[in-house]
PDB file of C-alpha atoms and ligand atoms in Angstrom:
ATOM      1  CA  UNK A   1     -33.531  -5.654  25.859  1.00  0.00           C
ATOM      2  CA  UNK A   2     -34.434  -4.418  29.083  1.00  0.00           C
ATOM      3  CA  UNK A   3     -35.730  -6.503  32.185  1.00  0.00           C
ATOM      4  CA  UNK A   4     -38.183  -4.925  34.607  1.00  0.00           C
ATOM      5  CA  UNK A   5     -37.842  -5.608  37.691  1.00  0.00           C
ATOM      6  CA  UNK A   6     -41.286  -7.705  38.723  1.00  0.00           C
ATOM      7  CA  UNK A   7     -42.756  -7.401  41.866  1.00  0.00           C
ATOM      8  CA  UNK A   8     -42.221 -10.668  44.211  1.00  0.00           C
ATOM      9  CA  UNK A   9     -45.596 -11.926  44.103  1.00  0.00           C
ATOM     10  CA  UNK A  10     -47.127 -12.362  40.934  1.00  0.00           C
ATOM     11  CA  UNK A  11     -45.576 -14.870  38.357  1.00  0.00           C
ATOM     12  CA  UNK A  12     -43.016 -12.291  36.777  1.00  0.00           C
ATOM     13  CA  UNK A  13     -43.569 -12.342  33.239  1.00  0.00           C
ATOM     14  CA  UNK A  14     -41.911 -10.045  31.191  1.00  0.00           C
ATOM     15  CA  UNK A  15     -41.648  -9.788  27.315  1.00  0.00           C
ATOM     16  CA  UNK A  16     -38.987  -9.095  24.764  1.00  0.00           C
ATOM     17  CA  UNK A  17     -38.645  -8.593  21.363  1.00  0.00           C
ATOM     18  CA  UNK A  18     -35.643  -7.396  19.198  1.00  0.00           C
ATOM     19  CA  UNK A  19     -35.713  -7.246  15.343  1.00  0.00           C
ATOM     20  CA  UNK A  20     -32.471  -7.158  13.205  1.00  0.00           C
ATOM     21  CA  UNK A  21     -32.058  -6.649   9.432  1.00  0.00           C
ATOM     22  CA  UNK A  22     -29.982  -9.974   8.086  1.00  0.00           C
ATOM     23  CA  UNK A  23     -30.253  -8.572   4.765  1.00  0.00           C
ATOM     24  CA  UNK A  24     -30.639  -5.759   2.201  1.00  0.00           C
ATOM     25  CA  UNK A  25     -30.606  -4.643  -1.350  1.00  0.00           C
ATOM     26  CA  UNK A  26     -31.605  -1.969  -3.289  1.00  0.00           C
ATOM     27  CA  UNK A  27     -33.379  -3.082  -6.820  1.00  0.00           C
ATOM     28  CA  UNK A  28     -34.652  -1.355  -9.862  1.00  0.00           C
ATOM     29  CA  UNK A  29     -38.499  -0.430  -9.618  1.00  0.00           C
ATOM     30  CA  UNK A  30     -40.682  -2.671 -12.108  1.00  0.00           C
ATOM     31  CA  UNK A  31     -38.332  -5.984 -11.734  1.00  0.00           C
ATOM     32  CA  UNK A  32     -38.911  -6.623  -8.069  1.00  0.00           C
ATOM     33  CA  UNK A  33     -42.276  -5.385  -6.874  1.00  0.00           C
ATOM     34  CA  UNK A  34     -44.139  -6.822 -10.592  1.00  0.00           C
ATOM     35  CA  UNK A  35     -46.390  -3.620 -10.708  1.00  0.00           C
ATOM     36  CA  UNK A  36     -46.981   0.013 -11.541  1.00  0.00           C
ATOM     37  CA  UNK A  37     -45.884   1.361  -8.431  1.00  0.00           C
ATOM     38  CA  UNK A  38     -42.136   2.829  -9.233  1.00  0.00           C
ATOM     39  CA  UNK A  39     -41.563   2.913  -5.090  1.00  0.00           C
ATOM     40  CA  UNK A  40     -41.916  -0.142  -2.607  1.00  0.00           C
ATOM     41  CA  UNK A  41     -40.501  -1.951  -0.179  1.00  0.00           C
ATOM     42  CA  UNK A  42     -40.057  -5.960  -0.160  1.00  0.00           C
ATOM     43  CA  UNK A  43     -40.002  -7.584   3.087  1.00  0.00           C
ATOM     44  CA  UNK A  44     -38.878 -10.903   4.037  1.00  0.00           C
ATOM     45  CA  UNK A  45     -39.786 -11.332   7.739  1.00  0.00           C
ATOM     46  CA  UNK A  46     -39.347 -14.609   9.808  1.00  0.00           C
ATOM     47  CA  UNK A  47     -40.517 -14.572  13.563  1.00  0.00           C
ATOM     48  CA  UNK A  48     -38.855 -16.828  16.834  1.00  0.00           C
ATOM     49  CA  UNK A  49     -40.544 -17.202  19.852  1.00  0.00           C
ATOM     50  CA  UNK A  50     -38.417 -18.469  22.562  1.00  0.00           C
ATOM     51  CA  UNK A  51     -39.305 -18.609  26.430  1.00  0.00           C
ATOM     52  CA  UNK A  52     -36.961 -17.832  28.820  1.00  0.00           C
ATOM     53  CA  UNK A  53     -36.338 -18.669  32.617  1.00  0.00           C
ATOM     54  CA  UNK A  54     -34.581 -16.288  34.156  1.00  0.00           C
ATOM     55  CA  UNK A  55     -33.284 -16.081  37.812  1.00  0.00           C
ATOM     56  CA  UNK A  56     -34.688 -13.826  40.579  1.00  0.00           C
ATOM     57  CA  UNK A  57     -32.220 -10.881  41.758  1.00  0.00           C
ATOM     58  CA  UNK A  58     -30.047  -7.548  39.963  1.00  0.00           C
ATOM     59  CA  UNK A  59     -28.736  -9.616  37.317  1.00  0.00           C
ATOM     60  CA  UNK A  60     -30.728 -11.354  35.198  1.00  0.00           C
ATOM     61  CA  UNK A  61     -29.260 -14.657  34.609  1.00  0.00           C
ATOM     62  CA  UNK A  62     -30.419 -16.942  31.870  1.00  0.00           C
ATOM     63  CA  UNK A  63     -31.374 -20.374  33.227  1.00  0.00           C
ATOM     64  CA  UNK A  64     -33.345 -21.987  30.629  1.00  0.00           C
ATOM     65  CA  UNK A  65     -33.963 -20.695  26.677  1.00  0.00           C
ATOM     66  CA  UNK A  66     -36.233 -23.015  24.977  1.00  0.00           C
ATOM     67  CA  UNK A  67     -37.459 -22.200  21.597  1.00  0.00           C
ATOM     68  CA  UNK A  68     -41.123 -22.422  21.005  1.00  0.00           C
ATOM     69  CA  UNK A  69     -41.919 -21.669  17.554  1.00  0.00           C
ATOM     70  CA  UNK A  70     -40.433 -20.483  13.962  1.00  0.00           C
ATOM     71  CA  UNK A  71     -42.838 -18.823  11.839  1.00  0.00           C
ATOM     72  CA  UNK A  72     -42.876 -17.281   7.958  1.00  0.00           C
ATOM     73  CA  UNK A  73     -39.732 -18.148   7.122  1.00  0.00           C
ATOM     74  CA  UNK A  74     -39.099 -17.147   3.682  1.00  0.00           C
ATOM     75  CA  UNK A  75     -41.976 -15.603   1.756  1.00  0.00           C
ATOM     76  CA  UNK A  76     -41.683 -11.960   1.065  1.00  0.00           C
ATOM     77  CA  UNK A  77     -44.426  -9.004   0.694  1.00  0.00           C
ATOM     78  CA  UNK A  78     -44.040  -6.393  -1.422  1.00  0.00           C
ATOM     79  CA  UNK A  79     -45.351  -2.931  -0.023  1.00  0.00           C
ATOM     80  CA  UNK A  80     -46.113  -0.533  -2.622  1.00  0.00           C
ATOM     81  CA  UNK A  81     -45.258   3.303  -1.710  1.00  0.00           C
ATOM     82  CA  UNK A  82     -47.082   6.175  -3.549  1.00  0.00           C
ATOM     83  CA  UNK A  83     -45.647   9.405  -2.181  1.00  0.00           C
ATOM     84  CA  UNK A  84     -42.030   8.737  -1.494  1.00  0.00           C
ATOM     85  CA  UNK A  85     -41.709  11.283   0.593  1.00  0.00           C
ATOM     86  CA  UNK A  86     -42.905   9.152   3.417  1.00  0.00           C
ATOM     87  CA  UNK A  87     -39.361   7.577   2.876  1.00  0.00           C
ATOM     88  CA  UNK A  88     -37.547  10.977   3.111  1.00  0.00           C
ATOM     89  CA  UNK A  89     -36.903  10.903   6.458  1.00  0.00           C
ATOM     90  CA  UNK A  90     -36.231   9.349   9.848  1.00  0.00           C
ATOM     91  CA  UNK A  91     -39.645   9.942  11.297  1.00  0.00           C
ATOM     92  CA  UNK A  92     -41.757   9.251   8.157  1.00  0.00           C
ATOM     93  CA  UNK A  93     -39.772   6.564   6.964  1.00  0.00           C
ATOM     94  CA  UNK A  94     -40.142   4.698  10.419  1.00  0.00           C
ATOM     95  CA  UNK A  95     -43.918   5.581  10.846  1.00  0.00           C
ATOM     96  CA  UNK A  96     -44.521   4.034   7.191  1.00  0.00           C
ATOM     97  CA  UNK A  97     -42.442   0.954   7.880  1.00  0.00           C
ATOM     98  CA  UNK A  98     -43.982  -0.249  11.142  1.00  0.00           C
ATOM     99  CA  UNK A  99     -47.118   0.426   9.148  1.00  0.00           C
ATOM    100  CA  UNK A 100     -46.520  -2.047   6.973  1.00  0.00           C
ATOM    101  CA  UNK A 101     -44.870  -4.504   9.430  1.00  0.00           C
ATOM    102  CA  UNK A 102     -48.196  -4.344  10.987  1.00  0.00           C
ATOM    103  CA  UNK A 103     -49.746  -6.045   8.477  1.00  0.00           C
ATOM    104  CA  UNK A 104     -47.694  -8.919   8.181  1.00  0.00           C
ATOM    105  CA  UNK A 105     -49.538 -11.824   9.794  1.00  0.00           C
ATOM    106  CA  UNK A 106     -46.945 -13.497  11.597  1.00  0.00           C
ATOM    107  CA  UNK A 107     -45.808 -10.193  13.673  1.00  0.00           C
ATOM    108  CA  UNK A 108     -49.698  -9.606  14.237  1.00  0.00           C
ATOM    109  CA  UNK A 109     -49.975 -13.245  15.597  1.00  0.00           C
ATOM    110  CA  UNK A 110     -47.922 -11.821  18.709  1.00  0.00           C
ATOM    111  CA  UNK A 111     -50.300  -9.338  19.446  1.00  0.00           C
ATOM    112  CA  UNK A 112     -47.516  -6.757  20.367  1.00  0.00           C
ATOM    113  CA  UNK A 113     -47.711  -3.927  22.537  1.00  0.00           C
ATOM    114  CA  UNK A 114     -47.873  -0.313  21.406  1.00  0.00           C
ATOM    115  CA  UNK A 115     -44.036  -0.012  22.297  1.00  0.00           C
ATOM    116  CA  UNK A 116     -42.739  -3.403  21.283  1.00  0.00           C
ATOM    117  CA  UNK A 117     -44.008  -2.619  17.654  1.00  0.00           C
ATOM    118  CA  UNK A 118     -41.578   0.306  17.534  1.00  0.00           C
ATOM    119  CA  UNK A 119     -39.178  -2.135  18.479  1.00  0.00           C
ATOM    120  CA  UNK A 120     -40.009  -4.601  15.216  1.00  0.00           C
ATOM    121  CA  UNK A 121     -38.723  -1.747  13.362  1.00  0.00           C
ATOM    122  CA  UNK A 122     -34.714  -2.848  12.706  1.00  0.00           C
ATOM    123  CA  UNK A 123     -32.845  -0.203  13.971  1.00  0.00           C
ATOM    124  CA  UNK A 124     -30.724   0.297  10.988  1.00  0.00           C
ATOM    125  CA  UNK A 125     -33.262  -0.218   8.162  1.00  0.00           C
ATOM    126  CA  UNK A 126     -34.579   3.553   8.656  1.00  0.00           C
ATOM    127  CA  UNK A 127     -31.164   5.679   7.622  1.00  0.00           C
ATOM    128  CA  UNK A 128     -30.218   3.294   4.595  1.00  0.00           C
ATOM    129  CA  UNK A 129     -33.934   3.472   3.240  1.00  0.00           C
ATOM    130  CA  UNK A 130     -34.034   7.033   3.751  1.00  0.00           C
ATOM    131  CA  UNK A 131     -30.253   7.338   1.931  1.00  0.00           C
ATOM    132  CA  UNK A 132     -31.800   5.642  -0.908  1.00  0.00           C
ATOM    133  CA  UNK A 133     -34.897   7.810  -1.123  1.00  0.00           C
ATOM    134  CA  UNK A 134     -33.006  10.747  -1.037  1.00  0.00           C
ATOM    135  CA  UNK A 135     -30.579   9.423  -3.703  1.00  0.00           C
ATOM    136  CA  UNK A 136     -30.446  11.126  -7.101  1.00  0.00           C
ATOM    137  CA  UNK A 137     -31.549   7.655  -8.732  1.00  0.00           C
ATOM    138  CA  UNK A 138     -34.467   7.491  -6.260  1.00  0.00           C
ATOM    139  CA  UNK A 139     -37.021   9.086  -8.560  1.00  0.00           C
ATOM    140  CA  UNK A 140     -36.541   6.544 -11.409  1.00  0.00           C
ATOM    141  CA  UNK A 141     -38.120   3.977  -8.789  1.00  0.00           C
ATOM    142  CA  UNK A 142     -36.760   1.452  -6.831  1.00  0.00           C
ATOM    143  CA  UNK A 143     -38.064  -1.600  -4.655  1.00  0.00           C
ATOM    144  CA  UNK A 144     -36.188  -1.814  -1.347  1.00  0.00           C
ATOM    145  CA  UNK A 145     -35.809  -5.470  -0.424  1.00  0.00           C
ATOM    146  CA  UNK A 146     -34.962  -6.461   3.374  1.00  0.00           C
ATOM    147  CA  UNK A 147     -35.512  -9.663   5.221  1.00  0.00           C
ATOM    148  CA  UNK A 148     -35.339  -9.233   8.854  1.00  0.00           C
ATOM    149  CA  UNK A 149     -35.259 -11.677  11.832  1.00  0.00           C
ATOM    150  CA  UNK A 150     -37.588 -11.266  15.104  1.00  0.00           C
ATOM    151  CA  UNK A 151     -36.687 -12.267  18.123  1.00  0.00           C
ATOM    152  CA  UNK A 152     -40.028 -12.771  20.924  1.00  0.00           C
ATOM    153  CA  UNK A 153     -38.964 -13.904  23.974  1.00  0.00           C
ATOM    154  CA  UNK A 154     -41.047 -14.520  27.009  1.00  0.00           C
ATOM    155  CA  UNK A 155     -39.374 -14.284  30.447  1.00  0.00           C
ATOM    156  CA  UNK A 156     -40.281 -16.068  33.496  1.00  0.00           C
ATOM    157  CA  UNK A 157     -38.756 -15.097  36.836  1.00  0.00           C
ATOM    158  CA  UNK A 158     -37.815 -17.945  39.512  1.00  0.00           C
ATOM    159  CA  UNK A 159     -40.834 -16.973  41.092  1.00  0.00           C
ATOM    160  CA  UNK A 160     -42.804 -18.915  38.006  1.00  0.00           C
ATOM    161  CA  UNK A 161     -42.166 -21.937  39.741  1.00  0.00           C
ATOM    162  CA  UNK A 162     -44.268 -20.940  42.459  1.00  0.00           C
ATOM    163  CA  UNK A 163     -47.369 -20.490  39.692  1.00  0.00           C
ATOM    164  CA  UNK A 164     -46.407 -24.525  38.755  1.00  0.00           C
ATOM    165  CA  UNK A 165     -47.533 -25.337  41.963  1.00  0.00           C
ATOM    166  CA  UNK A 166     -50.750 -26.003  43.369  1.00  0.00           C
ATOM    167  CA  UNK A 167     -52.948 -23.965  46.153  1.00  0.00           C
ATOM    168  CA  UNK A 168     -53.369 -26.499  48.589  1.00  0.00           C
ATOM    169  CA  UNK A 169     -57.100 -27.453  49.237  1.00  0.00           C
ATOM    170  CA  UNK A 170     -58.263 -25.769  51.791  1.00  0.00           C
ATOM    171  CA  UNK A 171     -60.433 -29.014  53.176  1.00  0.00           C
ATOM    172  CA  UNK A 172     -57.058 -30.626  53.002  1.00  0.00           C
ATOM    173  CA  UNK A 173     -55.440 -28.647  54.903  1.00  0.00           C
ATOM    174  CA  UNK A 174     -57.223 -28.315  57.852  1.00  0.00           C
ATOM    175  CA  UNK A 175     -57.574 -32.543  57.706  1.00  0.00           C
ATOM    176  CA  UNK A 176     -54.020 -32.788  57.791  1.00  0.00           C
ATOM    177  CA  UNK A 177     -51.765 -32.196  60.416  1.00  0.00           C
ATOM    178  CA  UNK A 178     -48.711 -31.652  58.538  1.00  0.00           C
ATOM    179  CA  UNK A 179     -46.286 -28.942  59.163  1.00  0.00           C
ATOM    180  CA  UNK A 180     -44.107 -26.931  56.800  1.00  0.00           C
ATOM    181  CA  UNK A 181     -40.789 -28.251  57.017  1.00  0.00           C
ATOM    182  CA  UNK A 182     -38.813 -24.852  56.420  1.00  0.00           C
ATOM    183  CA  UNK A 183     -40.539 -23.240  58.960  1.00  0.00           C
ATOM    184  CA  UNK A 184     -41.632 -26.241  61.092  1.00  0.00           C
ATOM    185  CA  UNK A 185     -45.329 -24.773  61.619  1.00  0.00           C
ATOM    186  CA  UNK A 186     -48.146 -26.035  60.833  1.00  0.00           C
ATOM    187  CA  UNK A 187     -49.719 -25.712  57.170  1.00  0.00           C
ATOM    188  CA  UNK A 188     -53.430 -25.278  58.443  1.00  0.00           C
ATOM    189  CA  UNK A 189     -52.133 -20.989  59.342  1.00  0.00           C
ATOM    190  CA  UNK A 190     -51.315 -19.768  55.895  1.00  0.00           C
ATOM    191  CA  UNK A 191     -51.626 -20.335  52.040  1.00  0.00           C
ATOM    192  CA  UNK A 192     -49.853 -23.545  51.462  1.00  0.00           C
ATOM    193  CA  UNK A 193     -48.566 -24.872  48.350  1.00  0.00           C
ATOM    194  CA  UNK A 194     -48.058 -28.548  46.584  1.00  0.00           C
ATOM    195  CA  UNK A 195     -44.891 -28.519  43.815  1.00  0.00           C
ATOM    196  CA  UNK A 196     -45.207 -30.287  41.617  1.00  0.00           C
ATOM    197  CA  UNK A 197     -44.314 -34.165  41.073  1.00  0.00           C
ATOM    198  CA  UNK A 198     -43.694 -34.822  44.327  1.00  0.00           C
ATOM    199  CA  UNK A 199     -46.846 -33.051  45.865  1.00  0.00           C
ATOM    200  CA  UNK A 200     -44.762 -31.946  49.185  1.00  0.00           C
ATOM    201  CA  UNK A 201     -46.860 -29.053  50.703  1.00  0.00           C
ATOM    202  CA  UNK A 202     -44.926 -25.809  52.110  1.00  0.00           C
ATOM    203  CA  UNK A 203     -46.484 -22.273  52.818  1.00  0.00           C
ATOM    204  CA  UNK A 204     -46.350 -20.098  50.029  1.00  0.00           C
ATOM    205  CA  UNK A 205     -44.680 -17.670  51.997  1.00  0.00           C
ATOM    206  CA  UNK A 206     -41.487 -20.016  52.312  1.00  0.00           C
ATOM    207  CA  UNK A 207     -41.543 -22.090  49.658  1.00  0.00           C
ATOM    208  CA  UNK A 208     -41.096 -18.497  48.024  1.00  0.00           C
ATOM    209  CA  UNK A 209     -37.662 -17.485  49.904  1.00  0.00           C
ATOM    210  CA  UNK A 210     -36.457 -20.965  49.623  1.00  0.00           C
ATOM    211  CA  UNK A 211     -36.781 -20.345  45.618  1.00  0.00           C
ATOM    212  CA  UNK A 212     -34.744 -17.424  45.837  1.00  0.00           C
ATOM    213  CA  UNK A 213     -31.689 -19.827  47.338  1.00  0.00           C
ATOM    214  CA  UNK A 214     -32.407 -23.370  45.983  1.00  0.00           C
ATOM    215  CA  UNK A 215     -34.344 -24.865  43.151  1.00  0.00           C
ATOM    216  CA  UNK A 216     -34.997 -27.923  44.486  1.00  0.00           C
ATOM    217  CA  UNK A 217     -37.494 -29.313  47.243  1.00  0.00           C
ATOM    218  CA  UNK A 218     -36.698 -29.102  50.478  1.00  0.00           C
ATOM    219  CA  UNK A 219     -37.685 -31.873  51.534  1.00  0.00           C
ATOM    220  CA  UNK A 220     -36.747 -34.861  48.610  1.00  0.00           C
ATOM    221  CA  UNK A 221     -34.816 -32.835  46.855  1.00  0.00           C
ATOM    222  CA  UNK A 222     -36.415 -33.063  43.526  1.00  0.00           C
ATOM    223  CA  UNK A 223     -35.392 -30.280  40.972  1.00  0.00           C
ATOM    224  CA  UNK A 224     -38.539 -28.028  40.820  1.00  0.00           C
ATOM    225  CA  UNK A 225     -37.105 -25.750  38.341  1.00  0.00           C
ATOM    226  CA  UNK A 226     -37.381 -27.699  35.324  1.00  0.00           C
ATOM    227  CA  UNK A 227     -40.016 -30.276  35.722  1.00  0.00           C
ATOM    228  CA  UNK A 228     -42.142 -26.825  37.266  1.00  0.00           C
ATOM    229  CA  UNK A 229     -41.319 -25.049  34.078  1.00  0.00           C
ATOM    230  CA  UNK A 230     -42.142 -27.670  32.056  1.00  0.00           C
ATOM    231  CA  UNK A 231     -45.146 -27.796  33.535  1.00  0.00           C
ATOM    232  CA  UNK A 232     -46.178 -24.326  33.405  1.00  0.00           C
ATOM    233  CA  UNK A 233     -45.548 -24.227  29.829  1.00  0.00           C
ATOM    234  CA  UNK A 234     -47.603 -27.485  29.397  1.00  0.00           C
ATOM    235  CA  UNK A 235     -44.630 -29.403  27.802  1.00  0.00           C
TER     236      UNK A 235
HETATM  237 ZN1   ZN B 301     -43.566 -22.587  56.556  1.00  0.00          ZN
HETATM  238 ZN1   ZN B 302     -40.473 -33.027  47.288  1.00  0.00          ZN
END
């Protein structure tokens, strides 16, 4: 899975997704798929969302993986597959596969992008499908059964902790004559920020380099990382 690198000011959210095959076999036609269609493919497709926290710099490091939801484990759909030469190779086989995992409610219920639905297609699936469909025994029918596991994450950069926080009221700012204690200037000059909890107001500006250092507040030392994430999930 590859991390972008996310620019410094917005919240950094990047997405994920992997898909693995945990299972196959290869079964006579009429048994498995219960109809007249002598091809088809059975899929049994279960879906985890987990978010992820992830700290700022070259190296992604994982600081928090909270799962946030199992879906579909279990049931199965049968796909039925007139011409079987869309099975006969690489490209068609693929093309006709994430066709059919696009119907399966609980992958559409991510509302993937165009690229992460190639993705949902298990890298190995396509060659032992295709193997099969090539086979000598293929044209006597056969149903294809799979169940494959999804992985969706959704990564937040360090810099999520700054979108837990509130903008400081403008009104409030100028009636207060508190200063920034990281920079030791006054608030009233720049965007300012509250974290959250403890309400302790800092510019945005260095609240944000702080974050790149320390997770906690500066000034009671409060962790901001969690009870911030927490937050911005709405835990
Ligand atoms: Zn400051
Ligand atoms: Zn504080």
């Amino acid at each position: 899975m590859e991390i972008s690198k996310h620019d410094t000011d917005g919240p950094a959210v990047n997405r994920g997704i992997d898909a693995a095959t945990i299972s196959f076999s290869e079964e006579p036609a009429l048994a498995a798929s219960g109809g007249s269609h002598r091809f088809a493919l059975r899929v049994t497709c279960s879906v985890t969302r987990f978010v992820e926290f992830h700290r700022s710099g070259q190296d992604p490091v994982v600081l928090l993986r909270r799962c946030t939801g199992v879906v579909a484990r279990g049931s199965a759909t049968t796909f039925p597959v007139d011409d079987l030469s869309a099975l006969q190779s690489d490209t068609a086989c693929r093309g006709a596969l994430r066709g059919m995992l696009e119907q399966l409610p609980q992958l559409r219920s991510l509302w993937l992008a165009e690229d992460e639905w190639d993705a949902v297609v298990p890298a190995d699936i396509v060659p032992q499908i295709v193997r099969v469909a090539r086979g000598d025994d293929a044209k006597d029918g056969f149903t294809f059964c799979f169940a494959m596991k999804v992985h969706r994450r959704i990564i937040y950069g360090e810099q999520a902790l700054l979108m837990a926080c509130k903008e400081r009221e403008l009104d409030l700012r100028a009636a207060k004559t508190d200063d920034c204690a990281i920079c030791l200037n006054g608030l009233e000059g720049e965007p300012a920020v509250e974290l959250p909890t403890c309400e302790h107001a800092f510019h945005r500006r260095c609240i944000s380099t702080w974050f790149s250092k320390a997770t906690t507040c500066p000034m009671c030392r409060g962790d901001v990382r969690l009870r911030g994430l927490l937050k911005f999930l709405n835990l």
